[in-house]
GROMACS .gro file of N, CA and C in nm:
model
  462
    1MET      N    1   0.052  -0.106   0.001
    1MET     CA    2   0.038  -0.006   0.020
    1MET      C    3   0.077   0.120  -0.028
    2SER      N    4   0.075   0.217  -0.086
    2SER     CA    5   0.109   0.367  -0.087
    2SER      C    6   0.108   0.439  -0.012
    3ALA      N    7   0.245   0.533   0.057
    3ALA     CA    8   0.195   0.663   0.129
    3ALA      C    9   0.074   0.738   0.156
    4THR      N   10   0.030   0.761  -0.020
    4THR     CA   11  -0.055   0.821  -0.021
    4THR      C   12  -0.229   0.740  -0.025
    5THR      N   13  -0.210   0.650  -0.078
    5THR     CA   14  -0.342   0.545   0.011
    5THR      C   15  -0.289   0.538   0.121
    6THR      N   16  -0.253   0.513   0.265
    6THR     CA   17  -0.203   0.526   0.369
    6THR      C   18  -0.255   0.643   0.403
    7THR      N   19  -0.230   0.754   0.345
    7THR     CA   20  -0.306   0.872   0.386
    7THR      C   21  -0.419   0.914   0.403
    8SER      N   22  -0.478   0.884   0.287
    8SER     CA   23  -0.599   0.855   0.240
    8SER      C   24  -0.736   0.824   0.335
    9ALA      N   25  -0.701   0.660   0.323
    9ALA     CA   26  -0.757   0.674   0.405
    9ALA      C   27  -0.760   0.697   0.552
   10THR      N   28  -0.629   0.677   0.630
   10THR     CA   29  -0.666   0.742   0.756
   10THR      C   30  -0.767   0.926   0.772
   11THR      N   31  -0.744   0.980   0.644
   11THR     CA   32  -0.823   1.108   0.672
   11THR      C   33  -0.951   1.119   0.635
   12ALA      N   34  -0.987   0.934   0.542
   12ALA     CA   35  -1.138   0.951   0.555
   12ALA      C   36  -1.189   0.887   0.627
   13ALA      N   37  -1.086   0.748   0.773
   13ALA     CA   38  -1.128   0.725   0.843
   13ALA      C   39  -1.115   0.897   0.938
   14SER      N   40  -1.054   0.978   0.964
   14SER     CA   41  -1.076   1.080   1.045
   14SER      C   42  -1.202   1.145   1.024
   15ALA      N   43  -1.242   1.194   0.930
   15ALA     CA   44  -1.323   1.241   0.876
   15ALA      C   45  -1.445   1.180   0.936
   16ARG      N   46  -1.497   1.019   0.954
   16ARG     CA   47  -1.635   0.955   0.968
   16ARG      C   48  -1.602   0.965   1.142
   17LEU      N   49  -1.527   0.954   1.185
   17LEU     CA   50  -1.479   0.993   1.357
   17LEU      C   51  -1.530   1.079   1.355
   18ALA      N   52  -1.529   1.194   1.294
   18ALA     CA   53  -1.571   1.343   1.304
   18ALA      C   54  -1.740   1.377   1.289
   19HIS      N   55  -1.750   1.311   1.221
   19HIS     CA   56  -1.860   1.312   1.161
   19HIS      C   57  -2.058   1.205   1.215
   20LEU      N   58  -1.900   1.105   1.304
   20LEU     CA   59  -2.019   1.011   1.443
   20LEU      C   60  -2.007   1.131   1.570
   21ARG      N   61  -1.927   1.161   1.527
   21ARG     CA   62  -1.820   1.284   1.711
   21ARG      C   63  -1.989   1.397   1.680
   22GLN      N   64  -1.987   1.423   1.599
   22GLN     CA   65  -2.013   1.576   1.554
   22GLN      C   66  -2.235   1.467   1.599
   23LEU      N   67  -2.263   1.423   1.516
   23LEU     CA   68  -2.421   1.328   1.499
   23LEU      C   69  -2.405   1.236   1.700
   24ARG      N   70  -2.299   1.214   1.740
   24ARG     CA   71  -2.348   1.228   1.893
   24ARG      C   72  -2.381   1.335   2.006
   25LEU      N   73  -2.250   1.435   1.944
   25LEU     CA   74  -2.314   1.525   2.078
   25LEU      C   75  -2.471   1.583   2.045
   26ALA      N   76  -2.520   1.609   1.887
   26ALA     CA   77  -2.650   1.651   1.872
   26ALA      C   78  -2.751   1.548   1.946
   27LYS      N   79  -2.709   1.412   1.921
   27LYS     CA   80  -2.783   1.259   2.037
   27LYS      C   81  -2.830   1.377   2.136
   28ASP      N   82  -2.683   1.368   2.228
   28ASP     CA   83  -2.707   1.384   2.363
   28ASP      C   84  -2.765   1.511   2.399
   29ALA      N   85  -2.741   1.616   2.342
   29ALA     CA   86  -2.791   1.708   2.364
   29ALA      C   87  -2.990   1.688   2.367
   30MET      N   88  -2.978   1.554   2.269
   30MET     CA   89  -3.169   1.569   2.231
   30MET      C   90  -3.187   1.468   2.380
   31ASP      N   91  -3.080   1.405   2.378
   31ASP     CA   92  -3.173   1.263   2.577
   31ASP      C   93  -3.160   1.360   2.674
   32ARG      N   94  -3.011   1.461   2.677
   32ARG     CA   95  -3.021   1.577   2.773
   32ARG      C   96  -3.163   1.704   2.841
   33ASP      N   97  -3.229   1.717   2.695
   33ASP     CA   98  -3.320   1.840   2.656
   33ASP      C   99  -3.453   1.788   2.585
   34TRP      N  100  -3.490   1.653   2.651
   34TRP     CA  101  -3.565   1.542   2.602
   34TRP      C  102  -3.746   1.602   2.586
   35ALA      N  103  -3.762   1.675   2.742
   35ALA     CA  104  -3.896   1.765   2.753
   35ALA      C  105  -3.929   1.862   2.675
   36GLU      N  106  -3.822   1.954   2.619
   36GLU     CA  107  -3.870   2.066   2.579
   36GLU      C  108  -3.877   2.022   2.376
   37PRO      N  109  -3.921   2.116   2.296
   37PRO     CA  110  -3.954   2.110   2.201
   37PRO      C  111  -3.839   2.086   2.097
   38LEU      N  112  -3.856   2.041   1.986
   38LEU     CA  113  -3.776   1.970   1.939
   38LEU      C  114  -3.721   2.090   1.833
   39ASP      N  115  -3.660   2.161   1.838
   39ASP     CA  116  -3.569   2.222   1.739
   39ASP      C  117  -3.542   2.248   1.633
   40LEU      N  118  -3.500   2.155   1.570
   40LEU     CA  119  -3.458   2.050   1.414
   40LEU      C  120  -3.362   2.143   1.408
   41ASP      N  121  -3.324   2.287   1.359
   41ASP     CA  122  -3.218   2.345   1.333
   41ASP      C  123  -3.100   2.404   1.369
   42ALA      N  124  -3.182   2.409   1.575
   42ALA     CA  125  -3.070   2.411   1.704
   42ALA      C  126  -2.972   2.310   1.671
   43VAL      N  127  -3.078   2.151   1.653
   43VAL     CA  128  -3.001   2.048   1.697
   43VAL      C  129  -2.870   2.044   1.576
   44ALA      N  130  -2.944   2.051   1.427
   44ALA     CA  131  -2.824   2.035   1.367
   44ALA      C  132  -2.726   2.089   1.347
   45ALA      N  133  -2.729   2.261   1.401
   45ALA     CA  134  -2.659   2.354   1.362
   45ALA      C  135  -2.561   2.311   1.501
   46HIS      N  136  -2.586   2.238   1.597
   46HIS     CA  137  -2.534   2.161   1.723
   46HIS      C  138  -2.444   2.075   1.657
   47ALA      N  139  -2.470   1.993   1.518
   47ALA     CA  140  -2.415   1.913   1.475
   47ALA      C  141  -2.261   1.961   1.390
   48GLY      N  142  -2.320   2.114   1.285
   48GLY     CA  143  -2.260   2.116   1.271
   48GLY      C  144  -2.319   2.167   1.115
   49TYR      N  145  -2.434   2.086   1.087
   49TYR     CA  146  -2.475   2.027   0.997
   49TYR      C  147  -2.627   2.100   0.931
   50SER      N  148  -2.660   2.123   0.824
   50SER     CA  149  -2.807   2.198   0.719
   50SER      C  150  -2.878   2.070   0.805
   51ARG      N  151  -3.077   2.143   0.845
   51ARG     CA  152  -3.135   2.070   0.865
   51ARG      C  153  -3.175   1.917   0.791
   52TYR      N  154  -3.190   1.942   0.682
   52TYR     CA  155  -3.180   1.838   0.593
   52TYR      C  156  -3.073   1.732   0.574
   53HIS      N  157  -2.957   1.810   0.561
   53HIS     CA  158  -2.819   1.696   0.565
   53HIS      C  159  -2.851   1.580   0.738
   54PHE      N  160  -2.896   1.647   0.817
   54PHE     CA  161  -2.870   1.602   0.931
   54PHE      C  162  -2.957   1.514   0.960
   55VAL      N  163  -3.092   1.530   0.910
   55VAL     CA  164  -3.214   1.465   0.901
   55VAL      C  165  -3.127   1.242   0.881
   56ARG      N  166  -3.107   1.373   0.784
   56ARG     CA  167  -3.015   1.259   0.667
   56ARG      C  168  -2.973   1.177   0.754
   57ALA      N  169  -2.806   1.178   0.724
   57ALA     CA  170  -2.718   1.154   0.840
   57ALA      C  171  -2.761   1.078   0.969
   58PHE      N  172  -2.799   1.133   1.040
   58PHE     CA  173  -2.886   1.085   1.199
   58PHE      C  174  -2.968   0.951   1.158
   59LYS      N  175  -3.013   0.973   1.038
   59LYS     CA  176  -3.162   0.871   1.024
   59LYS      C  177  -3.001   0.716   0.987
   60ALA      N  178  -2.932   0.728   0.905
   60ALA     CA  179  -2.794   0.639   0.802
   60ALA      C  180  -2.730   0.588   0.951
   61VAL      N  181  -2.706   0.670   1.069
   61VAL     CA  182  -2.633   0.650   1.215
   61VAL      C  183  -2.717   0.538   1.280
   62TYR      N  184  -2.785   0.616   1.285
   62TYR     CA  185  -2.908   0.603   1.401
   62TYR      C  186  -3.004   0.493   1.378
   63GLY      N  187  -3.063   0.448   1.259
   63GLY     CA  188  -3.184   0.372   1.194
   63GLY      C  189  -3.327   0.470   1.178
   64GLN      N  190  -3.314   0.609   1.288
   64GLN     CA  191  -3.429   0.649   1.273
   64GLN      C  192  -3.403   0.833   1.231
   65THR      N  193  -3.552   0.900   1.208
   65THR     CA  194  -3.518   1.017   1.222
   65THR      C  195  -3.475   1.126   1.357
   66PRO      N  196  -3.434   1.226   1.393
   66PRO     CA  197  -3.434   1.293   1.498
   66PRO      C  198  -3.539   1.260   1.548
   67GLY      N  199  -3.640   1.347   1.520
   67GLY     CA  200  -3.798   1.333   1.545
   67GLY      C  201  -3.852   1.205   1.591
   68GLN      N  202  -3.771   1.081   1.527
   68GLN     CA  203  -3.843   0.934   1.577
   68GLN      C  204  -3.784   0.929   1.733
   69TYR      N  205  -3.664   0.919   1.706
   69TYR     CA  206  -3.556   0.932   1.807
   69TYR      C  207  -3.598   0.968   1.969
   70LEU      N  208  -3.671   1.131   1.955
   70LEU     CA  209  -3.693   1.197   2.087
   70LEU      C  210  -3.858   1.145   2.092
   71SER      N  211  -3.917   1.105   2.084
   71SER     CA  212  -4.010   1.078   2.027
   71SER      C  213  -4.041   0.924   2.095
   72CYS      N  214  -3.999   0.826   2.104
   72CYS     CA  215  -3.894   0.721   2.182
   72CYS      C  216  -3.841   0.750   2.331
   73ARG      N  217  -3.735   0.846   2.331
   73ARG     CA  218  -3.718   0.872   2.470
   73ARG      C  219  -3.817   0.919   2.545
   74ARG      N  220  -3.859   1.011   2.447
   74ARG     CA  221  -4.049   1.075   2.589
   74ARG      C  222  -4.102   0.964   2.589
   75ILE      N  223  -4.127   0.828   2.532
   75ILE     CA  224  -4.197   0.763   2.544
   75ILE      C  225  -4.140   0.633   2.660
   76GLU      N  226  -4.026   0.648   2.636
   76GLU     CA  227  -3.946   0.572   2.756
   76GLU      C  228  -3.958   0.621   2.930
   77ARG      N  229  -3.955   0.771   2.896
   77ARG     CA  230  -4.028   0.848   3.050
   77ARG      C  231  -4.123   0.836   3.110
   78ALA      N  232  -4.246   0.829   3.022
   78ALA     CA  233  -4.357   0.843   3.048
   78ALA      C  234  -4.333   0.644   3.083
   79GLU      N  235  -4.352   0.579   3.003
   79GLU     CA  236  -4.371   0.484   3.061
   79GLU      C  237  -4.278   0.434   3.239
   80GLU      N  238  -4.167   0.571   3.213
   80GLU     CA  239  -4.146   0.532   3.385
   80GLU      C  240  -4.220   0.602   3.455
   81LEU      N  241  -4.251   0.760   3.452
   81LEU     CA  242  -4.313   0.777   3.517
   81LEU      C  243  -4.505   0.742   3.569
   82LEU      N  244  -4.561   0.624   3.446
   82LEU     CA  245  -4.674   0.577   3.453
   82LEU      C  246  -4.661   0.503   3.589
   83ARG      N  247  -4.531   0.441   3.610
   83ARG     CA  248  -4.502   0.359   3.692
   83ARG      C  249  -4.500   0.348   3.802
   84SER      N  250  -4.445   0.510   3.840
   84SER     CA  251  -4.421   0.539   3.957
   84SER      C  252  -4.472   0.633   4.009
   85ALA      N  253  -4.540   0.730   3.932
   85ALA     CA  254  -4.611   0.816   3.990
   85ALA      C  255  -4.755   0.865   3.970
   86SER      N  256  -4.823   0.926   4.101
   86SER     CA  257  -4.948   0.897   4.073
   86SER      C  258  -4.976   1.100   3.995
   87LEU      N  259  -4.939   1.061   3.871
   87LEU     CA  260  -4.971   1.198   3.789
   87LEU      C  261  -5.089   1.153   3.698
   88SER      N  262  -5.193   1.229   3.641
   88SER     CA  263  -5.269   1.147   3.520
   88SER      C  264  -5.188   1.210   3.422
   89VAL      N  265  -5.222   1.101   3.266
   89VAL     CA  266  -5.177   1.036   3.170
   89VAL      C  267  -5.163   1.235   3.132
   90THR      N  268  -5.256   1.283   3.117
   90THR     CA  269  -5.215   1.453   3.124
   90THR      C  270  -5.148   1.512   3.134
   91GLU      N  271  -5.063   1.507   3.272
   91GLU     CA  272  -5.030   1.563   3.366
   91GLU      C  273  -4.865   1.475   3.256
   92ILE      N  274  -4.857   1.397   3.234
   92ILE     CA  275  -4.745   1.311   3.276
   92ILE      C  276  -4.679   1.333   3.048
   93CYS      N  277  -4.791   1.332   2.994
   93CYS     CA  278  -4.807   1.373   2.853
   93CYS      C  279  -4.722   1.502   2.889
   94ALA      N  280  -4.779   1.606   2.933
   94ALA     CA  281  -4.750   1.724   2.925
   94ALA      C  282  -4.533   1.745   2.953
   95LEU      N  283  -4.521   1.683   3.105
   95LEU     CA  284  -4.430   1.626   3.157
   95LEU      C  285  -4.314   1.590   2.987
   96VAL      N  286  -4.334   1.512   2.990
   96VAL     CA  287  -4.273   1.452   2.892
   96VAL      C  288  -4.313   1.511   2.769
   97GLY      N  289  -4.287   1.629   2.779
   97GLY     CA  290  -4.250   1.709   2.577
   97GLY      C  291  -4.386   1.676   2.509
   98PHE      N  292  -4.513   1.624   2.509
   98PHE     CA  293  -4.543   1.619   2.410
   98PHE      C  294  -4.697   1.760   2.414
   99SER      N  295  -4.736   1.808   2.252
   99SER     CA  296  -4.795   1.865   2.289
   99SER      C  297  -4.945   1.857   2.360
  100SER      N  298  -4.950   1.734   2.267
  100SER     CA  299  -5.094   1.667   2.234
  100SER      C  300  -5.129   1.551   2.326
  101LEU      N  301  -5.223   1.469   2.352
  101LEU     CA  302  -5.244   1.400   2.467
  101LEU      C  303  -5.309   1.292   2.340
  102GLY      N  304  -5.373   1.338   2.226
  102GLY     CA  305  -5.412   1.248   2.098
  102GLY      C  306  -5.336   1.136   2.084
  103THR      N  307  -5.176   1.277   2.025
  103THR     CA  308  -5.054   1.222   1.943
  103THR      C  309  -4.919   1.083   2.075
  104PHE      N  310  -4.938   1.166   2.207
  104PHE     CA  311  -4.895   1.145   2.305
  104PHE      C  312  -4.955   0.999   2.319
  105SER      N  313  -5.090   0.929   2.284
  105SER     CA  314  -5.187   0.828   2.333
  105SER      C  315  -5.158   0.701   2.186
  106THR      N  316  -5.137   0.854   2.111
  106THR     CA  317  -5.098   0.711   2.005
  106THR      C  318  -4.972   0.598   1.974
  107ARG      N  319  -4.894   0.763   1.996
  107ARG     CA  320  -4.746   0.707   1.971
  107ARG      C  321  -4.696   0.607   2.053
  108PHE      N  322  -4.732   0.618   2.182
  108PHE     CA  323  -4.726   0.555   2.316
  108PHE      C  324  -4.819   0.356   2.326
  109LYS      N  325  -4.923   0.370   2.203
  109LYS     CA  326  -4.945   0.263   2.202
  109LYS      C  327  -4.866   0.216   2.133
  110LYS      N  328  -4.823   0.303   2.023
  110LYS     CA  329  -4.707   0.209   1.889
  110LYS      C  330  -4.621   0.175   1.943
  111GLN      N  331  -4.538   0.234   1.996
  111GLN     CA  332  -4.401   0.177   2.030
  111GLN      C  333  -4.448   0.042   2.161
  112THR      N  334  -4.569   0.068   2.277
  112THR     CA  335  -4.555  -0.048   2.406
  112THR      C  336  -4.676  -0.140   2.359
  113GLY      N  337  -4.734  -0.089   2.284
  113GLY     CA  338  -4.875  -0.196   2.262
  113GLY      C  339  -4.958  -0.210   2.357
  114LEU      N  340  -5.020  -0.052   2.425
  114LEU     CA  341  -5.113  -0.059   2.507
  114LEU      C  342  -5.111   0.098   2.539
  115THR      N  343  -5.212   0.147   2.645
  115THR     CA  344  -5.295   0.253   2.556
  115THR      C  345  -5.182   0.296   2.738
  116PRO      N  346  -5.196   0.453   2.759
  116PRO     CA  347  -5.143   0.544   2.869
  116PRO      C  348  -5.158   0.456   3.002
  117SER      N  349  -5.315   0.413   3.029
  117SER     CA  350  -5.395   0.364   3.086
  117SER      C  351  -5.427   0.235   3.080
  118GLU      N  352  -5.452   0.140   2.991
  118GLU     CA  353  -5.380   0.027   3.045
  118GLU      C  354  -5.193  -0.045   3.029
  119TYR      N  355  -5.118   0.068   3.014
  119TYR     CA  356  -4.972   0.046   3.052
  119TYR      C  357  -4.947   0.046   3.234
  120ARG      N  358  -5.095   0.182   3.213
  120ARG     CA  359  -5.064   0.185   3.408
  120ARG      C  360  -5.085   0.051   3.499
  121ALA      N  361  -5.243   0.040   3.451
  121ALA     CA  362  -5.317  -0.062   3.488
  121ALA      C  363  -5.196  -0.216   3.510
  122LYS      N  364  -5.178  -0.238   3.416
  122LYS     CA  365  -5.087  -0.300   3.388
  122LYS      C  366  -4.928  -0.363   3.475
  123HIS      N  367  -4.878  -0.235   3.489
  123HIS     CA  368  -4.796  -0.173   3.577
  123HIS      C  369  -4.709  -0.229   3.688
  124VAL      N  370  -4.865  -0.115   3.770
  124VAL     CA  371  -4.878  -0.076   3.906
  124VAL      C  372  -4.919  -0.168   3.994
  125GLY      N  373  -4.870  -0.198   4.118
  125GLY     CA  374  -4.896  -0.219   4.212
  125GLY      C  375  -4.798  -0.346   4.216
  126ARG      N  376  -4.742  -0.343   4.147
  126ARG     CA  377  -4.599  -0.470   4.175
  126ARG      C  378  -4.465  -0.421   4.206
  127GLY      N  379  -4.469  -0.352   4.291
  127GLY     CA  380  -4.331  -0.278   4.336
  127GLY      C  381  -4.432  -0.214   4.450
  128ALA      N  382  -4.261  -0.069   4.464
  128ALA     CA  383  -4.311   0.018   4.536
  128ALA      C  384  -4.430   0.113   4.518
  129ALA      N  385  -4.468   0.196   4.653
  129ALA     CA  386  -4.626   0.269   4.628
  129ALA      C  387  -4.594   0.386   4.520
  130LEU      N  388  -4.671   0.446   4.500
  130LEU     CA  389  -4.690   0.501   4.398
  130LEU      C  390  -4.552   0.661   4.461
  131ILE      N  391  -4.535   0.713   4.395
  131ILE     CA  392  -4.446   0.889   4.420
  131ILE      C  393  -4.569   0.968   4.406
  132PRO      N  394  -4.608   1.072   4.531
  132PRO     CA  395  -4.702   1.104   4.528
  132PRO      C  396  -4.688   1.231   4.347
  133GLY      N  397  -4.812   1.267   4.308
  133GLY     CA  398  -4.786   1.349   4.184
  133GLY      C  399  -4.696   1.489   4.197
  134CYS      N  400  -4.713   1.575   4.335
  134CYS     CA  401  -4.690   1.660   4.372
  134CYS      C  402  -4.492   1.664   4.389
  135TYR      N  403  -4.460   1.533   4.441
  135TYR     CA  404  -4.365   1.530   4.406
  135TYR      C  405  -4.242   1.498   4.346
  136ALA      N  406  -4.336   1.441   4.215
  136ALA     CA  407  -4.281   1.391   4.116
  136ALA      C  408  -4.249   1.536   3.992
  137LEU      N  409  -4.404   1.638   4.053
  137LEU     CA  410  -4.359   1.763   3.944
  137LEU      C  411  -4.285   1.842   4.021
  138LEU      N  412  -4.222   1.818   4.134
  138LEU     CA  413  -4.122   1.908   4.204
  138LEU      C  414  -4.003   1.862   4.173
  139TRP      N  415  -4.000   1.761   4.131
  139TRP     CA  416  -3.890   1.681   4.062
  139TRP      C  417  -3.807   1.708   3.964
  140ALA      N  418  -3.922   1.728   3.868
  140ALA     CA  419  -3.952   1.710   3.740
  140ALA      C  420  -3.922   1.870   3.705
  141GLY      N  421  -3.939   1.929   3.775
  141GLY     CA  422  -3.965   2.066   3.767
  141GLY      C  423  -4.085   2.195   3.741
  142GLY      N  424  -4.179   2.136   3.739
  142GLY     CA  425  -4.322   2.163   3.712
  142GLY      C  426  -4.350   2.131   3.590
  143PHE      N  427  -4.413   2.222   3.540
  143PHE     CA  428  -4.456   2.148   3.414
  143PHE      C  429  -4.403   2.245   3.280
  144PRO      N  430  -4.347   2.212   3.208
  144PRO     CA  431  -4.286   2.306   3.111
  144PRO      C  432  -4.327   2.473   3.094
  145GLY      N  433  -4.237   2.539   3.139
  145GLY     CA  434  -4.332   2.654   3.001
  145GLY      C  435  -4.392   2.724   3.136
  146ARG      N  436  -4.444   2.702   3.259
  146ARG     CA  437  -4.455   2.748   3.349
  146ARG      C  438  -4.339   2.844   3.455
  147LEU      N  439  -4.376   2.920   3.531
  147LEU     CA  440  -4.251   2.986   3.557
  147LEU      C  441  -4.225   2.971   3.740
  148SER      N  442  -4.131   2.932   3.784
  148SER     CA  443  -4.099   2.869   3.963
  148SER      C  444  -4.170   2.954   3.999
  149ASN      N  445  -4.187   2.951   4.142
  149ASN     CA  446  -4.205   3.043   4.224
  149ASN      C  447  -4.087   3.194   4.254
  150SER      N  448  -3.998   3.115   4.249
  150SER     CA  449  -3.859   3.231   4.246
  150SER      C  450  -3.835   3.317   4.150
  151GLU      N  451  -3.919   3.304   3.947
  151GLU     CA  452  -3.918   3.329   3.902
  151GLU      C  453  -4.036   3.434   3.884
  152GLU      N  454  -4.136   3.371   3.992
  152GLU     CA  455  -4.343   3.441   3.928
  152GLU      C  456  -4.262   3.565   4.081
  153ALA      N  457  -4.161   3.581   4.162
  153ALA     CA  458  -4.153   3.714   4.240
  153ALA      C  459  -4.062   3.805   4.192
  154ASP      N  460  -4.023   3.757   4.065
  154ASP     CA  461  -3.899   3.874   4.027
  154ASP      C  462  -3.996   3.969   3.974
   0.00000   0.00000   0.00000
């Protein structure tokens, strides 16, 4: 193998790693801010891509679009809250970042095979008591978009 071929192979491998690193940074940002509305342009910019190139690259690497990935993460968080907190399905819907109860219920059923209420009925009572909703809300920082008590006082 010639030095030129080795250099170009090394350059291509480095570019591929940089590409994956940038996509991972964007994925990490979505994992961190999963309850917030998805600003696809901002996430794409975080990865150093245009919106459309980012969607294609993300799907090629992770097998789903950024929106599908984020929806799956939100449903996973909802499953946890349905098992552990005494919050209504509507409250959980808002806490995990869905703005529509219908969309939340449809995606939840598609991913789990059960409606949120069916899921809760199946899984509650198999372990510790449910966390009171007020504590779960406090831990989650309240409802998205609402001011905290300290912010209201300002």
